[in-house]
Coordinates of C-alpha atoms (C1' of nucleotides) in Angstrom, one line a residue:
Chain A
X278 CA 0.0 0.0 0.0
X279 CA 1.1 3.3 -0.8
X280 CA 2.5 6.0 2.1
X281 CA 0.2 7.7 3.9
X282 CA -0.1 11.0 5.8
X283 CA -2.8 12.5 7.5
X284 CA -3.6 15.4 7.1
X285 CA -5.6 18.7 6.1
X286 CA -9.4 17.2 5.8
X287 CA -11.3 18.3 9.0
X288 CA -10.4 15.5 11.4
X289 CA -13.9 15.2 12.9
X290 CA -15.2 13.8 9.5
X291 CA -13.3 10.5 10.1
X292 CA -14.9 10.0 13.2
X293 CA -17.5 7.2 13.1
X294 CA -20.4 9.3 14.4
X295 CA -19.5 12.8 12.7
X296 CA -17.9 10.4 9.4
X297 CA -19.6 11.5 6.0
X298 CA -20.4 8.0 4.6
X299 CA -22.0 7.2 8.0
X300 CA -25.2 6.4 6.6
X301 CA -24.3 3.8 4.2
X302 CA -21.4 2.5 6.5
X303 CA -22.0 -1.4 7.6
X304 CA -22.2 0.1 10.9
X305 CA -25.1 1.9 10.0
X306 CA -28.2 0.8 12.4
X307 CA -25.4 -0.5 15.3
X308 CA -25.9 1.1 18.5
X309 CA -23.3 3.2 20.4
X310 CA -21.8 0.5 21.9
X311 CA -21.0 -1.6 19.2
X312 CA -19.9 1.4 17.1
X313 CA -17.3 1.5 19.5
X314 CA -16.4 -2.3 19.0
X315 CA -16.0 -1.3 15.5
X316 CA -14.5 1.3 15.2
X317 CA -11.3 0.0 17.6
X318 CA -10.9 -2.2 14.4
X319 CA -10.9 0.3 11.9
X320 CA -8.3 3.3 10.7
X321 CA -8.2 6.2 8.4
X322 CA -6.1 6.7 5.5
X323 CA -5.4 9.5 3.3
X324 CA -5.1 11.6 1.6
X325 CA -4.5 9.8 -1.8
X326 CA -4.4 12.1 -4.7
X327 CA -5.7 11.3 -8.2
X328 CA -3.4 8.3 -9.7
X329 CA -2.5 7.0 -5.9
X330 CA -3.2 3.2 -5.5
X331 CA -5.4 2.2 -2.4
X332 CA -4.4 -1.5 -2.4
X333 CA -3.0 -3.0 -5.7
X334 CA -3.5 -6.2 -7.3
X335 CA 0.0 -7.5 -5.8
X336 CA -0.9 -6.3 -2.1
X337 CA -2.6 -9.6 -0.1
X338 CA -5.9 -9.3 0.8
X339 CA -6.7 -8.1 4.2
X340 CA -9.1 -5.0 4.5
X341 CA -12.0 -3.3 3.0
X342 CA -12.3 0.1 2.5
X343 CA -15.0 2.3 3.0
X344 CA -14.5 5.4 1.0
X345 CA -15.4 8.2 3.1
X346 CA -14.5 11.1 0.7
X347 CA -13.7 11.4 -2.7
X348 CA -14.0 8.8 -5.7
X349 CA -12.3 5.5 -6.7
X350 CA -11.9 3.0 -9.8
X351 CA -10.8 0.1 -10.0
X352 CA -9.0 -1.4 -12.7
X353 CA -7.2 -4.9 -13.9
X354 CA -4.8 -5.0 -16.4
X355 CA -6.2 -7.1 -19.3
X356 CA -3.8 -10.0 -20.9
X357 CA -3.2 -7.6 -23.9
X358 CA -1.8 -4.8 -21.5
X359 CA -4.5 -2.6 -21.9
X360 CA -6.2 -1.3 -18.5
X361 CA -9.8 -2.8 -17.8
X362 CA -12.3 -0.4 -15.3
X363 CA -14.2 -2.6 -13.6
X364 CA -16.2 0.1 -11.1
X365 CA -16.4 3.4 -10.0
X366 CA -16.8 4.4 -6.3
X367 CA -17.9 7.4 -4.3
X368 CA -18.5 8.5 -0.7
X369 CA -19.6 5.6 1.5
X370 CA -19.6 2.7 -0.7
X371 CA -17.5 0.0 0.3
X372 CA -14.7 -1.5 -1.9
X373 CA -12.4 -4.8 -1.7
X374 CA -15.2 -7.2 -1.4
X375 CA -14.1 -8.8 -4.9
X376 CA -10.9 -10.4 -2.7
X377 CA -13.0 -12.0 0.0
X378 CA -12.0 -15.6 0.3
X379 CA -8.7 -15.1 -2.1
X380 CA -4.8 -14.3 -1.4
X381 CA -4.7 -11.1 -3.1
X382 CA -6.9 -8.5 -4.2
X383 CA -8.6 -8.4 -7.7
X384 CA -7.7 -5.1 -8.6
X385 CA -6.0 -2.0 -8.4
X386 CA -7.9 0.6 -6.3
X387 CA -6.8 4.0 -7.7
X388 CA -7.7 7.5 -6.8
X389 CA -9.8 9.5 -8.9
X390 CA -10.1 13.0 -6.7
X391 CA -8.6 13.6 -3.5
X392 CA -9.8 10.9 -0.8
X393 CA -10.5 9.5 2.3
X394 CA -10.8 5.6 3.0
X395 CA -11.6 3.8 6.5
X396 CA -9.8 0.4 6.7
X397 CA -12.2 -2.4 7.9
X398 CA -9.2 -5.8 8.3
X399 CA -11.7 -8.5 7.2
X400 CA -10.2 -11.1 10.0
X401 CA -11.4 -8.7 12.7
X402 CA -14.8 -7.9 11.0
X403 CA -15.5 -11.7 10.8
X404 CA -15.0 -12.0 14.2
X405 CA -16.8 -8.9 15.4
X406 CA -19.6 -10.7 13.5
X407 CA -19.9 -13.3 15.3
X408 CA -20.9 -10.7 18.6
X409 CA -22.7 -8.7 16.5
X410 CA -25.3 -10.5 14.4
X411 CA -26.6 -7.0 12.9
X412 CA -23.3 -6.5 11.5
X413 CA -23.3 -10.2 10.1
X414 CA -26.7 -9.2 7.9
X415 CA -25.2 -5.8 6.8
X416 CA -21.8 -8.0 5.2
X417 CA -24.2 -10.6 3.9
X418 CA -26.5 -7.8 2.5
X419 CA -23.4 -6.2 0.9
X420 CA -22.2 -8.7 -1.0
X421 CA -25.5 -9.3 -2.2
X422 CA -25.9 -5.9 -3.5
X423 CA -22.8 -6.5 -5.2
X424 CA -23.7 -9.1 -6.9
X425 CA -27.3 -8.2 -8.0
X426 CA -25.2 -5.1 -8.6
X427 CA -22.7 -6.8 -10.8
X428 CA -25.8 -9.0 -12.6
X429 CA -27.4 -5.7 -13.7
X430 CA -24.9 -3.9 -14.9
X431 CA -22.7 -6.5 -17.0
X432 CA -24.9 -9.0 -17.9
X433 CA -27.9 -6.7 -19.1
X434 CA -25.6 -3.9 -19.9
X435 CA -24.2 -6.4 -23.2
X436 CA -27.0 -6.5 -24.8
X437 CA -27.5 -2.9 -24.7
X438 CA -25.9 -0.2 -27.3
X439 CA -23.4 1.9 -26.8
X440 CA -25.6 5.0 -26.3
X441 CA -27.7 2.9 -24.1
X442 CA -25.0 1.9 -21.9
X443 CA -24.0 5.5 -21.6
X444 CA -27.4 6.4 -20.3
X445 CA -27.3 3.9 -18.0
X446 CA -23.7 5.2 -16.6
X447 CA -25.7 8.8 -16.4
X448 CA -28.0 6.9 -14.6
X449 CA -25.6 5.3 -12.1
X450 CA -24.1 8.7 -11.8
X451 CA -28.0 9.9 -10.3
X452 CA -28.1 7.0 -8.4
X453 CA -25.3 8.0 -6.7
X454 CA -25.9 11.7 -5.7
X455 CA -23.1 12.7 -8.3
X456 CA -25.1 14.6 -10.8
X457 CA -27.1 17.9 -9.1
X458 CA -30.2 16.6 -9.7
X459 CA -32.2 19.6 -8.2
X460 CA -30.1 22.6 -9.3
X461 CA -31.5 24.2 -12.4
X462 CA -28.1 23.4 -14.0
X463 CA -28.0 19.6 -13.0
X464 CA -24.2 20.0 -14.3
X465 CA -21.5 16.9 -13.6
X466 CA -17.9 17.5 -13.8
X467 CA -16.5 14.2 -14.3
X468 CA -14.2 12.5 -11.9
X469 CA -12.5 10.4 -14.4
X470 CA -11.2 10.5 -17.7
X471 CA -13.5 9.2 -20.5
X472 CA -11.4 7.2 -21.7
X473 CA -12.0 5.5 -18.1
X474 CA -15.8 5.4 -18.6
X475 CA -15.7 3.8 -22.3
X476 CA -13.5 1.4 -20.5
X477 CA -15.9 0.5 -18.3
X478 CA -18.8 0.0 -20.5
X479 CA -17.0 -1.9 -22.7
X480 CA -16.8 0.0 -25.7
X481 CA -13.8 2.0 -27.3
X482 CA -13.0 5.9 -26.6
X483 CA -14.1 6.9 -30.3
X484 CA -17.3 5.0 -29.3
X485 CA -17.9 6.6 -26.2
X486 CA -17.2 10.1 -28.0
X487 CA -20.0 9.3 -31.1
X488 CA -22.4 8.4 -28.1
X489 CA -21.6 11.9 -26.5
X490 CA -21.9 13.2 -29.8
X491 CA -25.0 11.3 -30.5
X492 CA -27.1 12.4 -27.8
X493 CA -25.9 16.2 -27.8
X494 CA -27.0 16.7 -31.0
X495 CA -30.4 14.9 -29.9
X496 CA -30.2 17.9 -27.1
X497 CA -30.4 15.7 -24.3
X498 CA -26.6 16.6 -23.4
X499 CA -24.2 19.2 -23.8
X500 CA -20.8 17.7 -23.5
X501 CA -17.9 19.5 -23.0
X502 CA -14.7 18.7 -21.5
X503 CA -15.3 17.1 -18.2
X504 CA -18.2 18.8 -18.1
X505 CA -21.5 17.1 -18.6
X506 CA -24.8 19.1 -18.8
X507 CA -27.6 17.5 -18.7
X508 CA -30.3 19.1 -20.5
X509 CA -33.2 16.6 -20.0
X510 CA -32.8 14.7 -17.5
X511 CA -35.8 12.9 -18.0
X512 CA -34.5 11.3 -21.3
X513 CA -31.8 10.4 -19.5
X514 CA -33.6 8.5 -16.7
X515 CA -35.9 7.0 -19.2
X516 CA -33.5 5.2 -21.2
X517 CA -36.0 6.0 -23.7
X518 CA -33.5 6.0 -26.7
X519 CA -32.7 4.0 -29.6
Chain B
X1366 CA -41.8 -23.7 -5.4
X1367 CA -42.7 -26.8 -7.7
X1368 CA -44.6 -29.3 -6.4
X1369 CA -42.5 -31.9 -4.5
X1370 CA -41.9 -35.5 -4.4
X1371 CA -39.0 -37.6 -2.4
X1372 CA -39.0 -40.7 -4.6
X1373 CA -36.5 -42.9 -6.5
X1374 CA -33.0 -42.0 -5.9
X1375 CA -31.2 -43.4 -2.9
X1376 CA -32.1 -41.7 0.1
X1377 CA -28.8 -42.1 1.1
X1378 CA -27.2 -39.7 -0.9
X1379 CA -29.3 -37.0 0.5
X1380 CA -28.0 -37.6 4.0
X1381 CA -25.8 -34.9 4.7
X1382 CA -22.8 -37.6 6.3
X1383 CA -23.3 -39.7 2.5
X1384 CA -24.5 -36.8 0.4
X1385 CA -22.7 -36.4 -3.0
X1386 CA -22.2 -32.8 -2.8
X1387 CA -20.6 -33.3 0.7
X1388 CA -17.8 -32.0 -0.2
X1389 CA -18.9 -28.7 -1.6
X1390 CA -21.1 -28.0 0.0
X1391 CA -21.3 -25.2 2.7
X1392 CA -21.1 -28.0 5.4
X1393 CA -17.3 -28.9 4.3
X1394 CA -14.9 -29.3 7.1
X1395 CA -17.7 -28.7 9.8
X1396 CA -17.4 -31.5 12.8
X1397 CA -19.8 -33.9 12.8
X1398 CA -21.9 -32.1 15.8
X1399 CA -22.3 -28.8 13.5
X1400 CA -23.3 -30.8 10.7
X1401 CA -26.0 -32.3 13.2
X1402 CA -27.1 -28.4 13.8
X1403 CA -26.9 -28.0 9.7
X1404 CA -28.7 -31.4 8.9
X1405 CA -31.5 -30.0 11.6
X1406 CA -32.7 -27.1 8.9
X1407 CA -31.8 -28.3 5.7
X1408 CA -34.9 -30.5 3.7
X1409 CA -34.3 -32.2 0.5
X1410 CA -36.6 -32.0 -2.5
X1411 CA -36.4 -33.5 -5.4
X1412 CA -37.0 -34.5 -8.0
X1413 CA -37.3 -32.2 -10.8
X1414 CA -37.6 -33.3 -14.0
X1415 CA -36.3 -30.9 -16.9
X1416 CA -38.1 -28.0 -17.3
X1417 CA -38.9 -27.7 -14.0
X1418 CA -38.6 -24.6 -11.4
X1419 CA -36.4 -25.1 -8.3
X1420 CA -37.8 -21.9 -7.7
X1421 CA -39.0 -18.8 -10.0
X1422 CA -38.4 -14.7 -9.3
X1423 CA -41.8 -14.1 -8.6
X1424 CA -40.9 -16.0 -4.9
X1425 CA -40.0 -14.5 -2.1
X1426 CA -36.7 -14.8 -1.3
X1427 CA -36.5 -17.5 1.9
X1428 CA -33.9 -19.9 0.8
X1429 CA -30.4 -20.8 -1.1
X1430 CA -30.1 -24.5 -2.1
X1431 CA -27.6 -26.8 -3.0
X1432 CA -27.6 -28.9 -5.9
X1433 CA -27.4 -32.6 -4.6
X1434 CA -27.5 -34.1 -7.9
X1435 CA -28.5 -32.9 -11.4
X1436 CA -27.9 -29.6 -13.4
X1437 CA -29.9 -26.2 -13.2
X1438 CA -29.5 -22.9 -15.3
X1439 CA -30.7 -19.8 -13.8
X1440 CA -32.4 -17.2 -16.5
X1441 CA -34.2 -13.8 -16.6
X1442 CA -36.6 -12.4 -19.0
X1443 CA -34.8 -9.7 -21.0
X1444 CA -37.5 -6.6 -21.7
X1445 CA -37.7 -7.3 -24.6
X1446 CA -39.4 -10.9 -23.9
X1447 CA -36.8 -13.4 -24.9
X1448 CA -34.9 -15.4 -22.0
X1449 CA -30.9 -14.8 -20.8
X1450 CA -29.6 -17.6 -19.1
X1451 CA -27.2 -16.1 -16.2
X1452 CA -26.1 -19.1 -15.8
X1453 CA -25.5 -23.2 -15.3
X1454 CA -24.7 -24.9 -12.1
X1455 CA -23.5 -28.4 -11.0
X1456 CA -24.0 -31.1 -8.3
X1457 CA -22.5 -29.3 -5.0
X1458 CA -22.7 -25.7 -6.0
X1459 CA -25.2 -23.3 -4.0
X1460 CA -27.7 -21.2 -5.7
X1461 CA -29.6 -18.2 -4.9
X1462 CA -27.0 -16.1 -3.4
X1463 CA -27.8 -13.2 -6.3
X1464 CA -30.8 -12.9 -3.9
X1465 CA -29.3 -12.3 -0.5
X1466 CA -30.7 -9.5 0.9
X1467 CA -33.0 -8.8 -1.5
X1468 CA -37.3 -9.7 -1.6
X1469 CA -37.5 -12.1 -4.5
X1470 CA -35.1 -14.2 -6.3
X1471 CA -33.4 -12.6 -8.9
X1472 CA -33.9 -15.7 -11.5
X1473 CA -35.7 -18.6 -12.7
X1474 CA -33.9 -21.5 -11.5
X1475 CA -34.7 -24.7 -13.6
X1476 CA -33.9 -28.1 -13.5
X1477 CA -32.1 -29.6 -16.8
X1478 CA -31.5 -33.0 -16.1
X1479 CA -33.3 -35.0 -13.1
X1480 CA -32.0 -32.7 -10.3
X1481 CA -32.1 -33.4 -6.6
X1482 CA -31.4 -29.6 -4.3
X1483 CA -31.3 -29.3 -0.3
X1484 CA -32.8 -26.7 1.0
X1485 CA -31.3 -23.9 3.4
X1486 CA -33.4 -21.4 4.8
X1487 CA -31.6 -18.3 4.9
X1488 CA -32.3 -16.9 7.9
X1489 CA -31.7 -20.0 10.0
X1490 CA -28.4 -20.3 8.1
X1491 CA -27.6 -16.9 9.4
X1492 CA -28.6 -17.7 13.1
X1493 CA -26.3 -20.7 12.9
X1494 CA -23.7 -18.8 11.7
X1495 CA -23.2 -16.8 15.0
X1496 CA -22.5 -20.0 16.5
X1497 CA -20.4 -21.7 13.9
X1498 CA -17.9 -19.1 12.4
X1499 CA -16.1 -21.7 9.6
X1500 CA -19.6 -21.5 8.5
X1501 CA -20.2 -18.2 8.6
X1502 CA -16.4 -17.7 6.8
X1503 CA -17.7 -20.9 4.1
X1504 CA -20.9 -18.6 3.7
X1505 CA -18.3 -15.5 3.1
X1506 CA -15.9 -17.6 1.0
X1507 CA -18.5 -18.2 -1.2
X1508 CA -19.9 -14.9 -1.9
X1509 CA -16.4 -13.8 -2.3
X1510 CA -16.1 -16.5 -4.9
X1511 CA -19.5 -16.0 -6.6
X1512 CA -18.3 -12.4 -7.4
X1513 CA -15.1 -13.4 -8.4
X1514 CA -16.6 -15.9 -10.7
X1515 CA -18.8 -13.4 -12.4
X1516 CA -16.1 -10.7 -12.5
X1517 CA -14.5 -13.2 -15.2
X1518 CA -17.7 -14.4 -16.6
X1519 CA -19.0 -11.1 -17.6
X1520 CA -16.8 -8.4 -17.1
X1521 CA -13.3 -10.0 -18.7
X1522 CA -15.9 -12.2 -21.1
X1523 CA -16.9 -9.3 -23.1
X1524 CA -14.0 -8.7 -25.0
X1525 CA -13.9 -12.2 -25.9
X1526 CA -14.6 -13.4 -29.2
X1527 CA -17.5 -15.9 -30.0
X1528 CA -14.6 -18.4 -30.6
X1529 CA -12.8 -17.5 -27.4
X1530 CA -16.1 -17.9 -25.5
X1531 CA -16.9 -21.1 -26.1
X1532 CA -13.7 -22.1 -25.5
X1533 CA -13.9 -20.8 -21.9
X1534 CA -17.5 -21.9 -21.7
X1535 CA -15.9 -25.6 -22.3
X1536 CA -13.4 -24.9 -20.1
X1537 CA -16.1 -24.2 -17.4
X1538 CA -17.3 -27.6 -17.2
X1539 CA -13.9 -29.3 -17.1
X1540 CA -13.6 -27.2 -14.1
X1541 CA -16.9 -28.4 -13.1
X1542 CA -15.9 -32.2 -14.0
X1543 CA -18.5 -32.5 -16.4
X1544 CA -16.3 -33.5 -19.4
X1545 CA -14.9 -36.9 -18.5
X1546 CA -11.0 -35.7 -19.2
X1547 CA -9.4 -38.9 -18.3
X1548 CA -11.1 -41.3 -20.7
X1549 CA -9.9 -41.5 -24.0
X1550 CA -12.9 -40.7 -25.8
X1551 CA -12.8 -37.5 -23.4
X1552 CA -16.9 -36.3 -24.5
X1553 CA -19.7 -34.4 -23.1
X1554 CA -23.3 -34.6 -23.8
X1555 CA -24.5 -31.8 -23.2
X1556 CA -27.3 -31.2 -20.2
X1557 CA -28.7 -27.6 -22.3
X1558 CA -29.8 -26.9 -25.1
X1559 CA -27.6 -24.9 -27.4
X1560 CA -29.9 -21.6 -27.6
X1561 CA -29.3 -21.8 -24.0
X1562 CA -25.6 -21.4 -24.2
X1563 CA -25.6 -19.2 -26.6
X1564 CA -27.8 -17.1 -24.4
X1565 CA -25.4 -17.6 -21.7
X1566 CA -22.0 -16.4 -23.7
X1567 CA -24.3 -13.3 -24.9
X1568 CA -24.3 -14.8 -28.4
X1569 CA -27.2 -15.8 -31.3
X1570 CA -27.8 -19.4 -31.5
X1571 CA -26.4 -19.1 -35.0
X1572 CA -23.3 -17.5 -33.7
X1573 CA -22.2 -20.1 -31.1
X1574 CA -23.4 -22.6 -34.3
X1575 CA -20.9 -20.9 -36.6
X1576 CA -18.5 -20.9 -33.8
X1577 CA -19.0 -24.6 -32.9
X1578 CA -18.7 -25.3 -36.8
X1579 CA -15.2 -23.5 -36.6
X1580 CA -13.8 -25.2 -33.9
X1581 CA -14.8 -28.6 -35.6
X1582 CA -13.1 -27.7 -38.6
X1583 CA -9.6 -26.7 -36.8
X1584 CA -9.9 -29.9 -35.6
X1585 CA -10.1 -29.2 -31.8
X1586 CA -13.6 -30.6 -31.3
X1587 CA -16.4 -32.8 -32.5
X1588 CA -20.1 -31.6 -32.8
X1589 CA -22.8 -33.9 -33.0
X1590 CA -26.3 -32.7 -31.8
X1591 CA -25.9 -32.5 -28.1
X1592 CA -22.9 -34.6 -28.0
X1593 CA -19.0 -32.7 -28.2
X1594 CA -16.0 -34.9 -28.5
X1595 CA -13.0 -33.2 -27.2
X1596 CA -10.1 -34.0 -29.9
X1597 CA -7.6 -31.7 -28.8
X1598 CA -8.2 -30.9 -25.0
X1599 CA -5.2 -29.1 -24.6
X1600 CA -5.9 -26.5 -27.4
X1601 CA -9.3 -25.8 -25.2
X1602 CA -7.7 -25.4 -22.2
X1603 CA -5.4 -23.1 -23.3
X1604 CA -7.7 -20.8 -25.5
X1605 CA -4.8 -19.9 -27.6
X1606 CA -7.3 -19.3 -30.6
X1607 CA -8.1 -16.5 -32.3
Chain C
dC821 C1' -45.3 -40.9 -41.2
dG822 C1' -46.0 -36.0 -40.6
dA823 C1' -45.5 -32.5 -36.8
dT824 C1' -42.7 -29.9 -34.0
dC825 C1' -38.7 -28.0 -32.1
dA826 C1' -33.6 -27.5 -32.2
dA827 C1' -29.7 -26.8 -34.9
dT828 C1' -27.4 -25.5 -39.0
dT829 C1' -26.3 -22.8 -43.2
dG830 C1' -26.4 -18.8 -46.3
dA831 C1' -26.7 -14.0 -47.7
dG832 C1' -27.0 -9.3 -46.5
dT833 C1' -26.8 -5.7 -42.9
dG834 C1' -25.2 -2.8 -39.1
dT835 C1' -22.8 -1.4 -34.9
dG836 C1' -18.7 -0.8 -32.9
dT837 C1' -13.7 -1.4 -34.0
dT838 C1' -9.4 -0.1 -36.0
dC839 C1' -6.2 3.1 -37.6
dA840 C1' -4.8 7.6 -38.6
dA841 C1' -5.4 12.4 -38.5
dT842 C1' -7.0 16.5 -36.2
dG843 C1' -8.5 19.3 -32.3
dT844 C1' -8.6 20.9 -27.4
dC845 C1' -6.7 22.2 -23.2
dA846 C1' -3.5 22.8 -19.2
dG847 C1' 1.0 23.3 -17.9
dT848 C1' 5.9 24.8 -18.9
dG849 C1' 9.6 27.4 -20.4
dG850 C1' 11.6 30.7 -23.5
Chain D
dC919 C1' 2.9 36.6 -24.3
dC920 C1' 3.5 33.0 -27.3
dA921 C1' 5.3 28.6 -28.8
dC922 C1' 5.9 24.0 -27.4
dT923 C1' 4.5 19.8 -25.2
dG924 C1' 1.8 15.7 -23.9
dA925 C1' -2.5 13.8 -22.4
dC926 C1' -7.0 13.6 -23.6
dA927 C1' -10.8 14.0 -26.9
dT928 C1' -13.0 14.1 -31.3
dT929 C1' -13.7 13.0 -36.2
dG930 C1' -13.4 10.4 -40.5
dA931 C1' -13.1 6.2 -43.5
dA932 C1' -12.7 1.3 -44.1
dC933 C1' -13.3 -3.0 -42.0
dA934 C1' -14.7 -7.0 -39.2
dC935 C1' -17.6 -9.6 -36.5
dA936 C1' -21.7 -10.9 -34.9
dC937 C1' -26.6 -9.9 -35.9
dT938 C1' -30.9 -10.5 -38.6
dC939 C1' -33.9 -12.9 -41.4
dA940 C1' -35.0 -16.8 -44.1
dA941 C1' -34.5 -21.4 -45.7
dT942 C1' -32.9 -26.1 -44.8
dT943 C1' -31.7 -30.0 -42.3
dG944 C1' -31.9 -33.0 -38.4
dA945 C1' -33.9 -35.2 -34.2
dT946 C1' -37.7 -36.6 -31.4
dC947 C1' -42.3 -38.1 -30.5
dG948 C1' -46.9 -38.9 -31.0

DNA sequence: CGATCAATTGAGTGTGTTCAATGTCAGTGG
DNA sequence: CCACTGACATTGAACACACTCAATTGATCG
């Protein structure tokens, strides 16, 4: 794992009860008590700027991270050389579960904005389980969120065309709290390259750009730069196209 | 749930102690007093004659089962109307988990051969958990490997070729010791139709045909009606094609 | 034996890819 | 201030692979 200082960010946001990702944490719904229990386990990291790895593909598996600031992708190297995203992350989600029951971890976790991460080490979370049966369900309800998660988005998502796919990216972007849904400029500025995103939908950049291009010059978009604006959102939450 | 009759088969085999799946299945390496607390919650059902549901999405979710003997694919309905198998699964392996935490099942599961499952209720699996951790960590383990599975499947599948697919597809089932790779004839008759693996690799029937119809003229393997001959094992394990 | 469903084969089409060229933007140094 | 650089993004033209649609063959079962 790469150094780490900390640093800056306003300390009080890493703390369990005052953390930012508190309400999707797995300790959400624990009382005070075993929030404590939990939180002797766990410790902050950060900052990692854009490019830093969080773990790496060579590091063994021991943690999960719960990304309490900031954005993270994660990203094999395919046997050709070429990089593979296989997920974006923001604020609270939880990352690392890939690795559970293997050596090492399935990816590398890199940066995409400045941010925070609290380390959860997986041998002491199993065992804290065990006490805790709440926190038992919320791991077992995780992973399967992942996995319908997972189901969704690559096993639907093949079928669907490339301007499809980007709607539903748009979409996952709402989901999330990313885009400004209720502002009347319901702008994005992009945490990642697009080169990143067409990655991750499996199509090519050039593909990903005659989306863009596609669906601006249906006026559902303006692209420009990082800069997304989204002109009707309700197109976009429709997936009414093509 | 279909409706069920224990008949035939020898009971035997569905006794946890003599089962065929023992050794996959979530019970593995418990002492023989924990697989007394196991037994008490399982039930067997069975059995279920192709075509049949081992259970369908519109159930609520109670219950992940273990394949005792037999093969089942699970499948969707695409919006459009047609089906997408999500995939096949073998004696020993535990379905359902895409549901975890969730209200329904997130598939049709149905039989394709005569197929035997045992029955865990999910919520009593969870209970016993807190008392047995190696079960709670097989129960994690397997998650773990379920996503890990489908990260390959679907994520690293996509930029695969129709060729390349198949190839893996085959190699799936060696892993799963369903082609006999000791013999010399080294075949497979295969438990699913062909539209349903074609439906599986994200292919048209008349894709995976041509691609079957290539294969057989590189020599590497012999197609006849549900029936593949394996002439060149190695060149299908090391899916050095295309 | 015809009926039905699965599998195969053929011809033509289309979406995304490939490869190469051009454009944009931020940062750097003269 | 402007030219240069390098990473990222866009655009164009030709191509490839899987798709679509239709016809044919094969297998199974009453």
């Amino acid at each position: 794992m790469a150094a780490i200082n900390k640093q800056s960010l306003d300390q009080s946001r890493l703390e369990c009860d005052t953390c930012g990702a508190k309400s999707c944490c797995i300790g959400e719904g624990l009382t005070n008590e075993q929030l404590q229990g939990l939180k002797k386990i766990t410790t902050n990291h950060g900052p990692f700027q854009p490019g830093q790895a969080i773990f790496k593909m060579e590091d063994s598996f021991k943690s999960l991270f719960v990304i309490q600031s900031g954005t993270v992708k994660i990203e094999t190297v395919s046997p050709e050389g070429s990089n593979l995203v296989d997920g974006f992350f923001f604020k609270g989600d939880l990352i690392g579960m890939e690795a559970i029951g293997g050596e090492q971890y399935l990816h590398d976790a890199i940066a995409l904005e400045e941010t925070w991460v609290c380390e959860l080490p997986f041998d002491h979370v199993e065992s804290l389980c065990s006490f805790i049966p709440r926190l038992q369900h919320k791991i077992l309800i995780l992973l399967g969120q992942k996995i319908r998660h997972m189901n969704e988005t690559f096993l639907h998502g093949r079928y669907l065309s490339a301007e499809q796919r980007l709607l539903l990216f748009f979409q996952m972007l709402c989901h999330k709290n990313v885009i400004t849904k209720n502002g009347p400029s319901r702008s994005l500025t992009l945490p990642m390259p697009k080169g990143d995103i067409a990655s991750y939908l499996g199509l090519r950049a050039e593909s990903l750009s005659r989306a863009l291009g596609k669906l601006q010059s249906d006026g559902i978009i303006f692209n420009r730069g990082r800069t997304i604006e989204f002109l009707d959102i309700d197109a976009v939450l429709k997936l009414a196209c093509k």
